[in-house]
Coordinates of C-alpha atoms in Angstrom, one line a residue:
M865 CA -5.5 64.2 41.5
S866 CA -8.3 61.7 42.4
A867 CA -9.0 60.7 46.0
L868 CA -7.9 57.2 45.2
I869 CA -4.5 58.3 43.8
K870 CA -4.0 60.6 46.8
K871 CA -4.6 57.6 49.1
L872 CA -2.2 55.5 47.1
A873 CA 0.5 58.1 47.3
I874 CA 0.2 58.2 51.1
L875 CA -0.2 54.5 51.8
A876 CA 2.4 53.3 49.3
D877 CA 4.9 55.7 50.7
A878 CA 4.1 54.6 54.3
A879 CA 4.7 50.9 53.3
K880 CA 8.3 51.6 52.0
Y881 CA 9.8 51.0 55.4
D882 CA 8.9 47.3 55.3
A883 CA 11.7 45.4 53.6
S884 CA 10.3 41.8 53.9
C885 CA 8.6 41.5 50.5
A886 CA 10.6 39.0 48.6
S887 CA 8.4 36.5 46.8
S888 CA 10.6 33.4 46.6
G889 CA 9.5 30.0 47.8
T890 CA 5.9 29.8 47.0
T891 CA 4.1 27.2 44.9
F892 CA 3.5 27.6 41.2
R893 CA 0.0 28.7 40.1
D894 CA -1.2 29.7 36.8
S895 CA -4.6 31.1 35.6
A896 CA -4.3 29.6 32.1
K897 CA -7.3 27.6 31.2
T898 CA -9.2 29.0 34.2
S899 CA -11.5 32.0 34.6
G900 CA -9.0 33.6 37.0
I901 CA -6.2 36.0 36.5
G902 CA -2.4 36.0 37.3
S903 CA 0.4 33.7 38.0
S904 CA 2.8 33.2 40.9
G905 CA 5.4 31.2 38.9
G906 CA 7.1 31.5 35.5
M907 CA 9.7 34.2 35.7
G908 CA 8.4 35.0 39.2
I909 CA 7.9 38.5 40.6
C910 CA 9.8 41.2 38.6
H911 CA 11.4 43.2 41.4
S912 CA 12.1 46.8 41.2
Y913 CA 13.8 49.1 43.7
T914 CA 13.6 52.6 45.0
P915 CA 16.7 54.7 44.9
D916 CA 17.5 53.7 48.5
G917 CA 17.4 50.0 47.5
R918 CA 14.1 48.9 49.0
C919 CA 12.0 46.5 47.1
I920 CA 8.7 47.9 45.6
S921 CA 8.1 45.2 43.1
L922 CA 4.7 44.2 44.3
L923 CA 1.8 46.5 44.9
K924 CA 3.3 47.3 48.3
V925 CA 0.8 49.2 50.3
L926 CA -0.9 49.7 53.6
L927 CA -4.6 49.3 54.1
T928 CA -4.3 52.3 56.4
N929 CA -1.6 54.3 58.2
F930 CA -4.0 55.3 61.0
C931 CA -2.7 53.4 64.1
I932 CA -3.6 53.2 67.7
Y933 CA -0.1 52.0 68.7
E934 CA 2.7 54.3 69.8
C935 CA 5.8 52.6 68.5
S936 CA 8.6 55.3 68.8
Y937 CA 10.5 54.2 65.7
C938 CA 7.4 54.1 63.4
V939 CA 6.4 57.1 61.2
N940 CA 2.8 56.0 61.5
R941 CA 2.6 55.9 65.3
A942 CA -0.6 57.4 66.8
S943 CA 1.0 60.8 67.7
S944 CA 2.7 61.3 64.3
N945 CA 1.6 64.3 62.2
V946 CA 2.0 62.5 58.9
P947 CA -1.0 62.7 56.4
R948 CA -3.4 59.9 57.0
A949 CA -5.5 57.8 54.6
R950 CA -7.4 54.6 54.6
F951 CA -8.4 52.2 51.7
S952 CA -11.6 50.3 51.7
V953 CA -11.3 46.5 51.0
D954 CA -12.8 47.0 47.5
E955 CA -10.4 49.8 46.7
V956 CA -7.3 47.7 47.4
V957 CA -8.8 44.8 45.3
K958 CA -9.5 47.1 42.4
L959 CA -6.0 48.7 42.5
C960 CA -4.4 45.3 42.6
L961 CA -6.4 43.9 39.6
D962 CA -6.1 47.1 37.6
F963 CA -2.3 47.2 38.1
Y964 CA -1.9 43.6 37.3
K965 CA -3.9 43.9 34.1
R966 CA -1.6 46.8 33.1
N967 CA 1.5 44.6 33.8
Y968 CA 2.6 47.0 36.5
I969 CA 2.8 44.4 39.3
E970 CA 3.0 40.7 39.8
G971 CA 1.3 40.5 43.2
L972 CA 0.3 42.2 46.4
F973 CA 2.1 43.0 49.7
L974 CA -0.4 44.2 52.2
S975 CA 0.2 45.5 55.6
S976 CA -1.8 47.9 57.9
G977 CA -1.7 50.1 60.9
I978 CA -3.9 49.0 63.8
I979 CA -7.3 50.5 63.8
Q980 CA -10.0 49.9 66.4
S981 CA -8.5 46.5 67.4
A982 CA -6.1 43.8 66.2
D983 CA -9.0 41.5 65.2
Y984 CA -10.9 44.3 63.3
T985 CA -7.8 45.2 61.3
M986 CA -6.9 41.6 60.5
E987 CA -10.5 41.0 59.3
Q988 CA -10.0 43.8 56.8
V989 CA -6.7 42.4 55.6
V990 CA -8.0 38.9 55.2
A991 CA -11.1 40.3 53.4
V992 CA -8.8 41.7 50.7
A993 CA -7.1 38.4 50.1
R994 CA -10.3 36.5 50.2
K995 CA -11.9 38.7 47.6
L996 CA -8.9 38.5 45.3
R997 CA -8.7 34.7 45.6
I998 CA -12.4 33.7 45.7
E999 CA -14.3 36.3 43.9
H1000 CA -11.7 37.3 41.2
G1001 CA -9.7 34.0 40.9
F1002 CA -6.5 35.9 41.4
R1003 CA -3.6 33.5 41.1
G1004 CA -0.8 35.9 41.7
Y1005 CA 1.5 36.2 44.7
I1006 CA 0.0 37.6 48.0
H1007 CA 2.0 38.4 51.1
L1008 CA 0.1 39.5 54.1
K1009 CA 1.6 41.2 57.1
T1010 CA -0.2 39.6 60.1
I1011 CA -0.9 41.1 63.5
P1012 CA 0.3 39.0 66.4
E1013 CA -2.6 40.0 68.7
A1014 CA -5.2 38.8 66.2
S1015 CA -7.3 35.7 66.9
K1016 CA -6.2 32.2 65.8
D1017 CA -9.2 31.9 63.4
L1018 CA -8.2 35.0 61.5
L1019 CA -4.6 33.9 61.2
A1020 CA -5.8 30.5 60.0
Q1021 CA -7.9 32.2 57.3
A1022 CA -5.0 34.4 56.3
G1023 CA -2.8 31.4 55.7
L1024 CA -5.4 29.9 53.3
Y1025 CA -5.3 32.9 51.0
A1026 CA -1.7 34.2 51.3
D1027 CA 1.5 32.8 49.8
R1028 CA 3.5 34.1 52.7
L1029 CA 2.6 35.4 56.1
S1030 CA 5.0 37.6 58.2
I1031 CA 5.1 39.0 61.6
N1032 CA 7.6 41.7 62.4
V1033 CA 9.7 40.9 65.5
E1034 CA 10.5 44.6 65.4
L1035 CA 13.5 44.7 67.8
P1036 CA 16.1 42.1 68.9
S1037 CA 15.4 42.2 72.6
E1038 CA 12.3 42.3 74.9
E1039 CA 14.0 45.2 76.8
S1040 CA 14.2 47.3 73.6
L1041 CA 10.6 46.4 72.6
Q1042 CA 9.3 47.5 76.0
Q1043 CA 11.2 50.7 75.8
L1044 CA 10.2 51.7 72.2
A1045 CA 7.0 49.7 71.5
P1046 CA 5.3 49.2 74.9
E1047 CA 2.1 47.8 73.3
K1048 CA 4.0 44.9 71.8
S1049 CA 5.4 41.9 73.5
T1050 CA 8.1 39.3 72.4
V1051 CA 6.0 36.6 74.1
T1052 CA 2.9 37.4 72.0
I1053 CA 4.9 37.8 68.8
E1054 CA 6.8 34.5 69.2
S1055 CA 3.6 32.6 70.3
T1056 CA 2.0 33.6 67.1
M1057 CA 5.0 32.6 65.1
G1058 CA 4.8 29.2 66.8
R1059 CA 1.2 28.8 65.8
L1060 CA 2.0 29.6 62.2
K1061 CA 4.8 27.2 62.2
E1062 CA 2.5 24.4 63.5
A1063 CA -0.2 25.2 61.0
I1064 CA 2.2 25.2 58.1
S1065 CA 3.7 21.9 59.2
E1066 CA 0.3 20.3 59.7
H1067 CA -0.8 21.3 56.2
K1068 CA 2.4 20.0 54.6
A1069 CA 2.0 16.7 56.5
E1070 CA -1.6 16.4 55.4
K1071 CA -0.7 17.1 51.8
K1072 CA 2.1 14.6 51.9
E1073 CA -0.3 11.9 53.3
Q1074 CA -2.8 12.7 50.6
R1075 CA -0.1 12.3 47.9
K1076 CA 0.7 8.8 49.3
K1077 CA -2.9 7.8 48.9
S1078 CA -2.8 9.3 45.4
T1079 CA -6.6 9.1 44.9
N1080 CA -7.7 11.7 42.4
R1081 CA -11.1 11.6 44.0
A1082 CA -9.8 12.6 47.4
K1083 CA -10.7 16.2 48.4
R1084 CA -7.9 18.6 47.7
I1085 CA -6.2 19.9 50.8
P1086 CA -5.6 23.7 50.4
D1087 CA -2.2 25.2 50.7
F1088 CA -1.4 27.1 53.9
S1089 CA 1.1 29.9 53.4
P1090 CA 3.2 27.7 51.0
A1091 CA 6.1 30.2 51.0
G1092 CA 6.3 30.0 54.8
Q1093 CA 6.7 32.9 57.2
S1094 CA 9.2 35.7 57.5
T1095 CA 10.0 38.5 59.8
Q1096 CA 11.8 41.9 59.9
M1097 CA 14.1 43.5 62.5
I1098 CA 14.9 47.2 62.7
I1099 CA 18.6 47.9 63.0
G1100 CA 20.1 50.8 64.8
A1101 CA 17.0 52.1 66.6
D1102 CA 18.3 50.6 69.9
N1103 CA 21.8 49.8 71.2
S1104 CA 21.8 46.1 70.3
N1105 CA 25.0 45.1 68.7
D1106 CA 25.3 42.7 65.7
A1107 CA 26.0 39.7 68.0
V1108 CA 22.6 40.2 69.7
I1109 CA 20.9 40.7 66.4
L1110 CA 22.4 37.6 64.8
N1111 CA 21.7 35.5 67.9
K1112 CA 18.1 36.6 67.7
S1113 CA 17.9 35.6 64.0
H1114 CA 19.5 32.2 64.7
H1115 CA 16.8 31.7 67.4
L1116 CA 14.0 32.6 65.0
Y1117 CA 15.3 30.4 62.2
K1118 CA 15.8 27.4 64.5
S1119 CA 12.6 27.8 66.6
Y1120 CA 10.1 28.9 64.0
E1121 CA 11.5 27.8 60.7
M1122 CA 11.6 31.3 59.3
R1123 CA 12.2 31.4 55.6
R1124 CA 13.9 34.8 55.9
V1125 CA 14.8 37.4 58.6
Y1126 CA 15.0 40.8 57.0
Y1127 CA 17.1 43.6 58.4
S1128 CA 15.9 47.2 58.0
A1129 CA 18.2 50.1 58.9
F1130 CA 16.4 52.6 61.1
S1131 CA 15.3 55.7 59.4
P1132 CA 15.0 58.9 61.5
I1133 CA 11.4 60.2 61.5
P1134 CA 9.9 63.6 62.1
D1135 CA 9.2 64.6 65.7
A1136 CA 11.0 61.5 66.9
S1137 CA 11.3 60.4 70.5
S1138 CA 14.4 61.4 72.4
Q1139 CA 15.1 57.7 73.0
L1140 CA 15.9 57.3 69.3
P1141 CA 19.3 58.1 67.7
L1142 CA 19.4 61.3 65.6
K1143 CA 21.2 59.6 62.7
P1144 CA 20.5 56.4 60.9
P1145 CA 23.1 53.5 61.1
P1146 CA 25.4 53.2 58.1
L1147 CA 23.5 51.1 55.5
I1148 CA 26.7 49.1 55.0
R1149 CA 25.9 47.6 58.4
E1150 CA 22.5 46.3 57.1
H1151 CA 24.4 44.8 54.1
R1152 CA 27.0 43.1 56.4
L1153 CA 24.2 41.6 58.5
Y1154 CA 22.6 40.1 55.3
Q1155 CA 26.0 38.6 54.5
A1156 CA 26.4 37.2 58.0
D1157 CA 22.8 35.8 57.9
W1158 CA 23.8 34.0 54.6
L1159 CA 26.9 32.5 56.3
M1160 CA 24.7 31.1 59.1
R1161 CA 22.1 29.6 56.8
F1162 CA 24.2 28.2 53.9
Y1163 CA 27.8 28.0 55.1
H1164 CA 27.2 26.5 58.6
F1165 CA 29.0 29.4 60.5
K1166 CA 28.1 29.8 64.1
V1167 CA 27.1 33.3 65.4
D1168 CA 30.2 33.5 67.6
E1169 CA 32.5 32.7 64.7
I1170 CA 31.0 35.6 62.7
T1171 CA 30.9 38.2 65.3
Q1172 CA 34.3 37.6 67.1
T1173 CA 36.2 39.0 64.2
T1174 CA 37.3 42.4 65.4
S1175 CA 40.0 43.4 67.8
T1176 CA 37.6 45.6 69.8
D1177 CA 35.4 42.5 70.6
D1178 CA 32.3 44.7 70.8
G1179 CA 30.0 42.3 69.0
M1180 CA 29.9 44.4 65.9
L1181 CA 30.8 43.2 62.4
D1182 CA 33.7 44.7 60.5
L1183 CA 32.2 47.2 58.1
D1184 CA 35.3 47.3 55.9
V1185 CA 35.3 43.7 54.7
D1186 CA 32.7 41.0 54.4
P1187 CA 32.2 38.7 57.4
K1188 CA 33.8 35.6 55.8
F1189 CA 36.9 37.6 54.8
A1190 CA 37.0 39.0 58.4
W1191 CA 36.8 35.5 59.9
A1192 CA 39.6 34.3 57.6
L1193 CA 41.8 37.1 58.7
Q1194 CA 41.3 36.2 62.3
H1195 CA 41.9 32.4 61.7
R1196 CA 45.1 32.3 59.6
E1197 CA 45.9 28.9 61.2
Y1198 CA 43.1 27.5 59.1
F1199 CA 44.8 28.5 55.8
P1200 CA 46.0 27.9 53.2
V1201 CA 43.4 25.3 52.2
D1202 CA 44.6 22.7 49.7
V1203 CA 41.7 22.7 47.3
N1204 CA 42.8 19.3 45.9
R1205 CA 42.6 17.6 49.3
A1206 CA 40.2 19.6 51.5
D1207 CA 36.6 18.5 52.0
Y1208 CA 33.6 20.5 51.0
E1209 CA 33.1 22.3 54.3
Q1210 CA 36.8 23.4 54.4
I1211 CA 36.6 24.7 50.8
L1212 CA 33.5 26.7 51.7
R1213 CA 35.5 28.6 54.3
I1214 CA 37.8 30.2 51.7
P1215 CA 37.0 33.9 51.1
G1216 CA 35.3 34.4 47.8
V1217 CA 34.4 30.8 47.3
G1218 CA 30.6 30.1 47.3
V1219 CA 28.5 27.0 47.3
R1220 CA 28.5 26.7 43.5
T1221 CA 32.3 27.2 43.2
A1222 CA 33.0 24.7 46.0
R1223 CA 31.0 22.1 44.1
R1224 CA 32.7 22.9 40.8
I1225 CA 36.1 22.4 42.5
L1226 CA 35.0 19.0 43.9
Q1227 CA 33.7 18.0 40.4
Q1228 CA 36.9 19.1 38.6
R1229 CA 39.3 17.3 40.8
R1230 CA 37.6 14.0 40.0
F1231 CA 39.3 14.2 36.6
K1232 CA 42.2 16.6 37.1
K1233 CA 43.9 18.7 39.7
V1234 CA 42.8 22.2 40.4
R1235 CA 45.3 24.8 39.3
I1236 CA 45.4 28.5 40.4
E1237 CA 44.4 29.7 36.9
D1238 CA 41.2 27.7 37.3
F1239 CA 40.0 30.3 39.8
E1240 CA 39.9 32.8 37.0
R1241 CA 37.5 30.5 35.2
F1242 CA 35.5 30.3 38.5
K1243 CA 35.4 34.2 38.4
I1244 CA 37.1 34.5 41.7
P1245 CA 39.7 37.3 41.8
F1246 CA 43.2 36.1 42.6
K1247 CA 43.8 39.0 44.9
K1248 CA 41.1 37.8 47.3
I1249 CA 42.3 34.2 47.6
Q1250 CA 46.1 34.5 47.2
F1251 CA 46.8 34.0 50.9
F1252 CA 44.1 31.4 51.5
V1253 CA 44.4 28.6 48.9
Q1254 CA 46.9 26.1 47.8
A1255 CA 46.5 24.6 44.3
A1256 CA 48.4 22.1 42.2
N1257 CA 50.8 24.7 40.9
Y1258 CA 50.5 27.3 43.7
T1259 CA 51.6 27.7 47.3
P1260 CA 51.1 31.1 48.8
S1261 CA 54.2 32.9 50.2
I1262 CA 52.6 34.0 53.4
G1263 CA 55.9 34.7 55.2
D1264 CA 55.5 37.5 57.7
V1265 CA 52.5 39.1 56.1
S1266 CA 50.1 40.0 58.9
S1267 CA 46.3 39.9 58.8
T1268 CA 46.3 43.7 59.0
A1269 CA 48.6 43.9 56.0
I1270 CA 46.4 41.5 54.0
K1271 CA 43.4 43.6 54.9
Q1272 CA 45.0 46.9 54.0
R1273 CA 46.2 45.4 50.7
W1274 CA 42.7 44.1 49.9
L1275 CA 41.2 47.5 50.7
A1276 CA 43.7 49.3 48.6
Q1277 CA 43.1 47.0 45.7
S1278 CA 39.4 47.4 46.1
Q1279 CA 39.5 51.2 45.9
G1280 CA 37.7 52.5 42.8
T1281 CA 35.1 49.8 42.7
A1282 CA 31.5 50.9 43.0
F1283 CA 30.9 48.9 46.1
F1284 CA 34.0 50.2 47.9
A1285 CA 33.1 53.8 47.1
A1286 CA 29.6 53.3 48.5
A1287 CA 31.0 51.6 51.6
Q1288 CA 33.3 54.4 52.3
K1289 CA 30.4 56.9 52.0
K1290 CA 28.4 54.5 54.3
N1291 CA 25.6 54.6 51.8
Q1292 CA 23.7 51.8 50.1
L1293 CA 24.5 51.2 46.4
S1294 CA 22.2 53.0 44.1
L1295 CA 20.6 50.8 41.5
F1296 CA 19.9 53.7 39.1

């Protein structure tokens, strides 16, 4: 095995713990009729997944897994005994171009351990992106993981070459961060997020102003991280409950205009600190957090509504059913919703009804009333909505059926499905 392949095996494996690699939201670029290579648009990035469900669609790799930091939850921490490797800038550039030409990848996700200093490491990361963009005309997708402690100038350069920048918030509270990653600080991380937000907004405003002038001779204003910024939070390494995690996410979306907050279930590592749990959290918890995150962003649910859905009131999501179904069970007074009279926001609260279906219901009732059999056409199982909707020819017989009975009935009917089986095992669905 060549030295380069050995490095790739080590550094690609080390990068698998970072989940924030989705490529959505960037601008379309194409190298057709240019001397460059690649495209960030068209069918987009073709994602593929490891057996544990993590995305490896891009060339997802670390520049190095050497690190001077001692984050307890990280397999690449300074005291770890894992095999170490380091790419040169030219090696990463060559791998990216070679893999792209072989149609193995559609872009690059580059992160790194901290070597020498934050600025030195960031210089190396930026140099990879600059070489790809400037020297090789690479038009594909680039996601750079940035280092909060790096200088403003380096972060500004990174934004000019990358489609997306991300800074890991790591843990949901400053207390947990100080306990498990003492070299890092919430203040520093969020200050850098704030600077990125301002830079992205300024570039968008300048481009908008330029378009108003619509002068072809005007100097083109370059994009700055057109796919915005994202972050990742580790779940289950500390004692934070789901309410704390979702409140942190809400804060990040609102304050720094995050495109995505990714949740990564903690994986036990060799020779781990005694401060860490011995077992990973159930991966279904990670899945429920993504569902709750979706409800906050697209269904206008508040964090308190999502997390106050269990009798134990411990701030944890119900792992047995999705957060929207759990909320409906706790708020029976809200139902049944008459789908021929309710407004859009009310319809969105019905379990199983998504944004697209809610719009189809509104569109249909302009011409004719919605009947219960229409939900089959909407591909929503009757067993999920039977206690929550009222249609032209259907009124549910709720009677004395309790929320507990509805939940048990739903769980019983769901048995045998692939998802339910995986949920019972507390494992993530296998895609293979």
